[in-house]
mmCIF file of C-alpha atoms in Angstrom:
data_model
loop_
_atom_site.group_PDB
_atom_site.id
_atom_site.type_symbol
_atom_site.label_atom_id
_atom_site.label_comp_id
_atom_site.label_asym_id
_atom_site.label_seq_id
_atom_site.Cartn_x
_atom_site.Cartn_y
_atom_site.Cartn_z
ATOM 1 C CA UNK Y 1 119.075 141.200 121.451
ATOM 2 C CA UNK Y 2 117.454 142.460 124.657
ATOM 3 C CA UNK Y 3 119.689 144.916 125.565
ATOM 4 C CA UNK Y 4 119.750 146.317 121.959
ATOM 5 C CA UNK Y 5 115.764 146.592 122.140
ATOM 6 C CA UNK Y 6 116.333 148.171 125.492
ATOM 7 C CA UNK Y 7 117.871 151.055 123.689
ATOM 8 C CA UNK Y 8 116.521 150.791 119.821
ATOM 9 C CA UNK Y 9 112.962 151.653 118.932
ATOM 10 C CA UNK Y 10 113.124 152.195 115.428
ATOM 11 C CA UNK Y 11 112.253 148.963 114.061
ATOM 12 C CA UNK Y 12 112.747 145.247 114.331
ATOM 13 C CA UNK Y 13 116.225 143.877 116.100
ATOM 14 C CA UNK Y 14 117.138 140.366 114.038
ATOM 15 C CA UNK Y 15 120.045 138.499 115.061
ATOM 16 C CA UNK Y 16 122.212 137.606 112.339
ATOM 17 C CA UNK Y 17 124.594 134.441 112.131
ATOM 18 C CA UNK Y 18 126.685 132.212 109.508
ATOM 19 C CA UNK Y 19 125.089 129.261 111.467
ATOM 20 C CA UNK Y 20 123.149 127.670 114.319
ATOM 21 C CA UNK Y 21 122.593 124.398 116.349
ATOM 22 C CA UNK Y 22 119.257 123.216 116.539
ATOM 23 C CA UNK Y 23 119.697 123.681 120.098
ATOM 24 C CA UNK Y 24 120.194 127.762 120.191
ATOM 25 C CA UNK Y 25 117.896 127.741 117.378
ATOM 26 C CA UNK Y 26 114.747 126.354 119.289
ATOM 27 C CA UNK Y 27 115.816 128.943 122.336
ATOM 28 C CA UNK Y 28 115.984 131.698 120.035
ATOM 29 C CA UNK Y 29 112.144 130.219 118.664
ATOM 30 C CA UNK Y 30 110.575 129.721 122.513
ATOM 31 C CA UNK Y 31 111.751 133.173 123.480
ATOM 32 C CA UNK Y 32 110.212 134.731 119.663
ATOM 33 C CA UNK Y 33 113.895 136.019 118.721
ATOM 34 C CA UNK Y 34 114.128 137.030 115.120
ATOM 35 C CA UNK Y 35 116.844 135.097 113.160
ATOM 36 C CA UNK Y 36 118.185 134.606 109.578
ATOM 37 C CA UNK Y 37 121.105 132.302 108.678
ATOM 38 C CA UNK Y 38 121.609 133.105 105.374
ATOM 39 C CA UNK Y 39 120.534 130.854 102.491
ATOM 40 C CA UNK Y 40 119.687 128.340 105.216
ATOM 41 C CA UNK Y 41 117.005 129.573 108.356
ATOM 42 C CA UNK Y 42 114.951 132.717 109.345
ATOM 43 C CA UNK Y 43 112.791 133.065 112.016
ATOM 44 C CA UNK Y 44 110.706 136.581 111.424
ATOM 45 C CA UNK Y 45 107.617 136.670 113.884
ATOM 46 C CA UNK Y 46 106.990 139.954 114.011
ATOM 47 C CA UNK Y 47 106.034 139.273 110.380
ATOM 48 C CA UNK Y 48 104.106 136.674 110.669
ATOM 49 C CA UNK Y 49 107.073 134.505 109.201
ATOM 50 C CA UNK Y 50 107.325 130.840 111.232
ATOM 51 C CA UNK Y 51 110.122 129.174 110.059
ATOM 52 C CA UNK Y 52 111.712 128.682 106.830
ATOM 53 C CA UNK Y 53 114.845 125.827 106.006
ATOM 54 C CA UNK Y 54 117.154 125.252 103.541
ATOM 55 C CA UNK Y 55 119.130 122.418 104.826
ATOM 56 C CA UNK Y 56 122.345 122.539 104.760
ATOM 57 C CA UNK Y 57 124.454 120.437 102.121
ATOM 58 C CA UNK Y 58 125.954 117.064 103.341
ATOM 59 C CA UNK Y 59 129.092 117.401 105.264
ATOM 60 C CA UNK Y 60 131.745 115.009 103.959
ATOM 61 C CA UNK Y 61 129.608 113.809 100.577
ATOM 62 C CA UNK Y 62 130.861 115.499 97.525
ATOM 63 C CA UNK Y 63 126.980 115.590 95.331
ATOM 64 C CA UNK Y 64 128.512 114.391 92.688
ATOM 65 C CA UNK Y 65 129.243 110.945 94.678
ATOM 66 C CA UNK Y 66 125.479 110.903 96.689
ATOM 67 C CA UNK Y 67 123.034 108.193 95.901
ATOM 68 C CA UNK Y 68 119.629 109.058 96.913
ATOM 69 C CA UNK Y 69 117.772 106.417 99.776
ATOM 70 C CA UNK Y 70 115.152 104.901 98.540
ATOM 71 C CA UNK Y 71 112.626 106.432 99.781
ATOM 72 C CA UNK Y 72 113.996 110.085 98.491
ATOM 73 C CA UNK Y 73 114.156 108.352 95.166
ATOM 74 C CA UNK Y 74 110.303 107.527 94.993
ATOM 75 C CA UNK Y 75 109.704 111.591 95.781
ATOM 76 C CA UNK Y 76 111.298 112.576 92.519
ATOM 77 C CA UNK Y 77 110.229 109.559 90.692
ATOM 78 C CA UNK Y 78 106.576 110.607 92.110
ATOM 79 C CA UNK Y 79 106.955 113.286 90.786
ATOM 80 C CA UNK Y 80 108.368 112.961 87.610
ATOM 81 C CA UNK Y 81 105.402 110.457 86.413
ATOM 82 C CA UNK Y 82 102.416 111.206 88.834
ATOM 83 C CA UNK Y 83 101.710 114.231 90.075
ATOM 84 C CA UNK Y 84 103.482 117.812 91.257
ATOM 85 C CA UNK Y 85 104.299 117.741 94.434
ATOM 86 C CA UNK Y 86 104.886 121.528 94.808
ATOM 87 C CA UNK Y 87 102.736 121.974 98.459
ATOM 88 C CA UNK Y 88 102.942 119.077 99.328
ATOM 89 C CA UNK Y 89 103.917 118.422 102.847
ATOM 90 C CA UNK Y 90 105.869 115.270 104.017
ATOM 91 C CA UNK Y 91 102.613 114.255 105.765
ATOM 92 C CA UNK Y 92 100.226 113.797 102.172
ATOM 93 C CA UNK Y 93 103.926 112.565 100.745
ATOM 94 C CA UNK Y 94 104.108 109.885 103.585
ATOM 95 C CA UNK Y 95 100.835 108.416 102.676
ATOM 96 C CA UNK Y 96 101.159 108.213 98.744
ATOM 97 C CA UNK Y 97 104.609 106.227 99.350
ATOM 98 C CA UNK Y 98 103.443 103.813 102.195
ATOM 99 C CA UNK Y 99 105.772 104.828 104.483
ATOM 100 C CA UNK Y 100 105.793 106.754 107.906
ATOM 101 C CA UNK Y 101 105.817 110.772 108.077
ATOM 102 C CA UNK Y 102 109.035 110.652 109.434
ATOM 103 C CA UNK Y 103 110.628 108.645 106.355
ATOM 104 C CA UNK Y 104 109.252 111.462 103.882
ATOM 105 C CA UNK Y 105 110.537 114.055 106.423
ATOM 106 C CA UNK Y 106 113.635 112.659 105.916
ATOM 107 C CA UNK Y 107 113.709 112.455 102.148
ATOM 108 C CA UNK Y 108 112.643 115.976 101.978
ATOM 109 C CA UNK Y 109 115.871 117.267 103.719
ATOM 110 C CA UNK Y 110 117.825 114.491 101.818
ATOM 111 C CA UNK Y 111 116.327 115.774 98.168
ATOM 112 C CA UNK Y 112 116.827 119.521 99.667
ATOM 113 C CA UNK Y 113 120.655 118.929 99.814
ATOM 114 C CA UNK Y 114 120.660 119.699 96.230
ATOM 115 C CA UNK Y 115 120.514 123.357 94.995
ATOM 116 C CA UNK Y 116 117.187 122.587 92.989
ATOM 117 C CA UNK Y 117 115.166 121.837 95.908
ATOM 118 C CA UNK Y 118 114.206 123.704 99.197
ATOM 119 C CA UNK Y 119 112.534 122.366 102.439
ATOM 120 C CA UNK Y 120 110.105 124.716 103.927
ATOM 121 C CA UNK Y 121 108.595 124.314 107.480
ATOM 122 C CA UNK Y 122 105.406 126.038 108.434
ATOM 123 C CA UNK Y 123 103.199 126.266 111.407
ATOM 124 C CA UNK Y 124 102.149 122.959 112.759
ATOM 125 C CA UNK Y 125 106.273 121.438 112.104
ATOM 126 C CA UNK Y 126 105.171 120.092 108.614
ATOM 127 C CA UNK Y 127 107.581 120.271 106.146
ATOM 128 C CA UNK Y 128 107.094 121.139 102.223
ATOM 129 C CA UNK Y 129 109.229 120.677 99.633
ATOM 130 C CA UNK Y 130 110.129 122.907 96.290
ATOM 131 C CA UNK Y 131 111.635 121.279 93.540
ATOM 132 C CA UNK Y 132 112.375 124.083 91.073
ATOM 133 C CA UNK Y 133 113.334 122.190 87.711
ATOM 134 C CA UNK Y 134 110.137 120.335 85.902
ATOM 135 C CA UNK Y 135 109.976 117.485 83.608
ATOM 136 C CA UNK Y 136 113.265 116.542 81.373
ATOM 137 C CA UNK Y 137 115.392 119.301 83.068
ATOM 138 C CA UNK Y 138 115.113 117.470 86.896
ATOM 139 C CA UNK Y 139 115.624 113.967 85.296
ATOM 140 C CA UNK Y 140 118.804 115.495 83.832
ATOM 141 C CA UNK Y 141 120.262 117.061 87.228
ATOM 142 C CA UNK Y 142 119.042 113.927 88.814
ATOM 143 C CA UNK Y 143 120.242 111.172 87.042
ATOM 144 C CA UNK Y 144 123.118 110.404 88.205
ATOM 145 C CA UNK Y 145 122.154 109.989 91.572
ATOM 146 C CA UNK Y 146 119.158 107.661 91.411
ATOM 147 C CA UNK Y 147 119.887 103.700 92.014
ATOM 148 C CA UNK Y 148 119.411 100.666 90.463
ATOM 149 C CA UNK Y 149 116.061 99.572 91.904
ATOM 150 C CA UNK Y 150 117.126 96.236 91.909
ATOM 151 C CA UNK Y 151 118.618 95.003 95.216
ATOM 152 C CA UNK Y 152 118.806 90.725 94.548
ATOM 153 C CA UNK Y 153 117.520 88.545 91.622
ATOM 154 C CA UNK Y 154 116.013 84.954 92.726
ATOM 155 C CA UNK Y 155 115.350 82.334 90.185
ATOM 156 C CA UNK Y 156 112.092 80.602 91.316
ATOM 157 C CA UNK Y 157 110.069 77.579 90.498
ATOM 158 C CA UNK Y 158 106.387 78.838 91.078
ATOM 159 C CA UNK Y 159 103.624 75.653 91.795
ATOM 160 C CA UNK Y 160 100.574 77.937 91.918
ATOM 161 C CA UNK Y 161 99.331 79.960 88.610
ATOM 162 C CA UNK Y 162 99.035 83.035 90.813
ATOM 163 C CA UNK Y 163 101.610 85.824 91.964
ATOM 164 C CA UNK Y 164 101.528 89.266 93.838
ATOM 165 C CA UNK Y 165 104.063 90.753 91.434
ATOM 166 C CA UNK Y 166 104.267 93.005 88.676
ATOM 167 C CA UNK Y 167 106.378 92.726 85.602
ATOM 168 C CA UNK Y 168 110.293 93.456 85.405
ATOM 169 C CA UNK Y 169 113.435 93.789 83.453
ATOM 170 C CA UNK Y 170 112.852 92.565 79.969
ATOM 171 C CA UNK Y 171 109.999 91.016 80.434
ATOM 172 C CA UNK Y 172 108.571 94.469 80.912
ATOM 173 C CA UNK Y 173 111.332 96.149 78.033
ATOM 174 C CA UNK Y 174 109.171 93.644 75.934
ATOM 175 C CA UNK Y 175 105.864 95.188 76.864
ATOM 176 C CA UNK Y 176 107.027 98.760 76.149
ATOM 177 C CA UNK Y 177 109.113 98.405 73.016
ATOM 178 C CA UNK Y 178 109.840 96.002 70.068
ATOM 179 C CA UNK Y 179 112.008 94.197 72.372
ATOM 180 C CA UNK Y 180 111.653 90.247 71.848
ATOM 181 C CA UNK Y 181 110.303 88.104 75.625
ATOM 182 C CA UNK Y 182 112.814 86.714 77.524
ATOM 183 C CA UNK Y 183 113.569 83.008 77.641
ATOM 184 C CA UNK Y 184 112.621 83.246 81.260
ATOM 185 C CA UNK Y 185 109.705 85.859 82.664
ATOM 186 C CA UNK Y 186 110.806 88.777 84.734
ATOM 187 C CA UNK Y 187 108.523 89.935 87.421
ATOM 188 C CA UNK Y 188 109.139 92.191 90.586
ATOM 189 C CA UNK Y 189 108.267 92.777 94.320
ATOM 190 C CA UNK Y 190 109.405 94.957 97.106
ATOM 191 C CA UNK Y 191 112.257 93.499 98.996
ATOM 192 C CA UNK Y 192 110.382 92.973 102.172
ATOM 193 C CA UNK Y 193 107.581 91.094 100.909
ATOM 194 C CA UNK Y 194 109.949 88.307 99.700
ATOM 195 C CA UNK Y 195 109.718 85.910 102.925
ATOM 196 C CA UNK Y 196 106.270 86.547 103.632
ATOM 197 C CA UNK Y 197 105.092 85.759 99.698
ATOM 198 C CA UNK Y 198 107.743 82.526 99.800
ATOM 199 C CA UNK Y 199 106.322 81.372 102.593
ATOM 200 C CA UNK Y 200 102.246 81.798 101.836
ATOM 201 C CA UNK Y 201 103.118 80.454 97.586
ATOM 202 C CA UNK Y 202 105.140 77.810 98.623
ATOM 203 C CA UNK Y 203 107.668 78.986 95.956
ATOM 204 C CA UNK Y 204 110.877 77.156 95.783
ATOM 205 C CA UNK Y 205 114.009 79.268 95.323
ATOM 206 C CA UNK Y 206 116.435 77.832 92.705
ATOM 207 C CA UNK Y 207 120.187 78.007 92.113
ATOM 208 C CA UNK Y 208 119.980 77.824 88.354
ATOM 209 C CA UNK Y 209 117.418 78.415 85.598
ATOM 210 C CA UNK Y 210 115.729 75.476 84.851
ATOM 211 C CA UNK Y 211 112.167 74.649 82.429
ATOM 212 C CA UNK Y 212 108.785 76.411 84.564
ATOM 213 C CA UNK Y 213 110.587 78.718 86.340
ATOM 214 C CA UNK Y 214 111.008 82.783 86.420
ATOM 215 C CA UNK Y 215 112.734 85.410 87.507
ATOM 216 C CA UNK Y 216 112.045 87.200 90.319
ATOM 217 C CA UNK Y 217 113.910 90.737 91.001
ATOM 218 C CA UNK Y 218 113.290 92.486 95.103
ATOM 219 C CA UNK Y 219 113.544 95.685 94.746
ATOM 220 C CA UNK Y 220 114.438 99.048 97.450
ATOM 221 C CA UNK Y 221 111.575 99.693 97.351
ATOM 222 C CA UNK Y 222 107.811 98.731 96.206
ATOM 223 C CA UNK Y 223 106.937 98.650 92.516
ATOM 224 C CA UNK Y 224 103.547 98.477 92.726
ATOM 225 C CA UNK Y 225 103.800 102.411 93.808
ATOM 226 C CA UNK Y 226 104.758 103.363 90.881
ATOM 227 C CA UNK Y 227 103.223 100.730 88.442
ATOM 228 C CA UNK Y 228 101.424 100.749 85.232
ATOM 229 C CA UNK Y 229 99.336 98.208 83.877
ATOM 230 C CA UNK Y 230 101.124 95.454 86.267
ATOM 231 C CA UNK Y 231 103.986 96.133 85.107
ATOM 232 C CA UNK Y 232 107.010 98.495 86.405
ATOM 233 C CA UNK Y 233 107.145 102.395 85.655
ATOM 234 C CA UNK Y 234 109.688 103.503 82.926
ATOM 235 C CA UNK Y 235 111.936 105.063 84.690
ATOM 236 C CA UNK Y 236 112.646 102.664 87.478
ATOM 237 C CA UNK Y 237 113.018 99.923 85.092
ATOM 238 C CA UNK Y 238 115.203 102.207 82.920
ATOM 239 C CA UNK Y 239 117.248 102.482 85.958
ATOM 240 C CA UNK Y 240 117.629 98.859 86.173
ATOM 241 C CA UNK Y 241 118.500 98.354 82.719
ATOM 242 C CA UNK Y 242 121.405 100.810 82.213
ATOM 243 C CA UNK Y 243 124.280 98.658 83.085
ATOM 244 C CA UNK Y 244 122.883 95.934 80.578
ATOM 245 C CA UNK Y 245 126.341 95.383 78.015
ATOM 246 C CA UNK Y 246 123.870 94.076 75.618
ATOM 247 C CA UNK Y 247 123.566 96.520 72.847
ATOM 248 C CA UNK Y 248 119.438 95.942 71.815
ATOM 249 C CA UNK Y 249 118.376 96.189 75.530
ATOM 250 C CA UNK Y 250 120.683 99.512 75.729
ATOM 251 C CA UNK Y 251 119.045 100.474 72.493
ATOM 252 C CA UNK Y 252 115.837 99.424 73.546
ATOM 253 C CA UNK Y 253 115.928 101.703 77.420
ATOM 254 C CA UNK Y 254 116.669 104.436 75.899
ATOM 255 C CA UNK Y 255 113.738 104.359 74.080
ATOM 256 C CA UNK Y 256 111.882 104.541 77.211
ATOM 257 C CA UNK Y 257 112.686 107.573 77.908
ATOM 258 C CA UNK Y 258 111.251 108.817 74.756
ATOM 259 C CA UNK Y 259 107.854 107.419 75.457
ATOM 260 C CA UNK Y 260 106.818 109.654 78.590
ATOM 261 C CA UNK Y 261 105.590 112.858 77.642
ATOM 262 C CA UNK Y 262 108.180 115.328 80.180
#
């Protein structure tokens, strides 16, 4: 690019590739070379233009087979029953999930493998994401590739009236529809709070069902963050519901996703 400048002066020289390591691109950056990889990178300074990214797709995973972390799940969730999170940088993401910057900067580039979303970096390294499909239309594209919340089911025997959980499964279908309670109640924590909460409640951890006890579900990730009313969002427990053979709770999920207003 040097010696092309040394002998062009009628505009702007840009070096144009296919692709780029991140170690030729952050050369390219510290000696202000302009750069576009197509669909992917550019680098424009002389416009004012920092850095933009649209990571690449995953090498080796077909989409159609990818199931989103955890953490990249609660982003689309977020923002499929909070708020937008169109400008919203990783940073202000990190800190509505409970989890460290570099978590959210990670399930930006996971969400941005998908053609409907684009990670943008600006000055200061923070990364934004774009999520172009709203409402209905992103729950439909992303579907498929959210998990069962769910990670273990415990059947406890509680001895104190009192429990840092919200309400699960079909305890929570009951709540929501004309579903009938379960025999036993359903409630719900985040996976790593299990030990800690056994330990302080005393709780005793069962191998069967028997009369006083409940169900407890540890989930990926927490459900409090997404909670309403003490009891789990729609979506997540729609997602933990859709395997169910039996025919009323199948009936009864899909009627879920009738209730929130996309």
């Amino acid at each position: 690019c040097q010696v092309i400048r040394s002998v062009w002066s009628e505009g702007e020289v840009i070096y144009l590739t296919e692709a780029m390591t991140s170690q030729n691109r952050g050369r390219l950056i510290q000696y202000k070379v302009s750069f576009i990889v197509p669909g992917n990178q550019m680098y424009l300074p002389v416009l004012g233009i920092d850095l933009r990214e649209h990571f690449r797709k995953l090498r080796g995973v077909k989409k159609t087979e990818m199931s989103l972390t955890p953490t990249a799940q609660l982003v689309v969730l977020w923002t499929l029953l909070k708020e937008s999170i169109q400008g919203m940088n990783s940073a202000q993401m990190a800190k509505r999930l409970n989890c460290t910057r570099v978590a959210a900067a990670r399930a930006y580039d996971e969400l941005a493998c998908f053609d409907w979303a684009i990670v943008e970096k600006s000055r200061g390294n923070q990364k934004t994401l774009v999520i172009e499909p709203k409402g209905h239309s992103l729950w439909q594209l992303v579907n498929e590739h959210l998990q069962n919340p769910v990670r273990k089911v415990r059947w406890v025997l509680n001895k104190h009236d009192t429990l840092p959980a919200v309400v699960a499964g079909e305890s929570a279908l009951a709540k929501y529809t004309l579903m009938s309670e379960p025999r036993y109640p359903v409630y719900a924590i985040a996976a790593n709070e299990w030990k800690g909460i056994k330990k302080t409640l005393q709780l005793e951890e069962l191998a069967y069902p028997e009369p006083g006890c409940f169900a407890l579900q540890t989930w990926r990730y927490s459900p409090d963050l997404l909670a309403e009313d003490y009891c789990v969002d729609r979506l997540s427990l729609f997602l933990s519901l859709r395997q169910e053979s039996d025919p009323r709770i199948r009936i009864a999920s899909d009627e879920l996703l009738e209730q929130i207003p996309w």
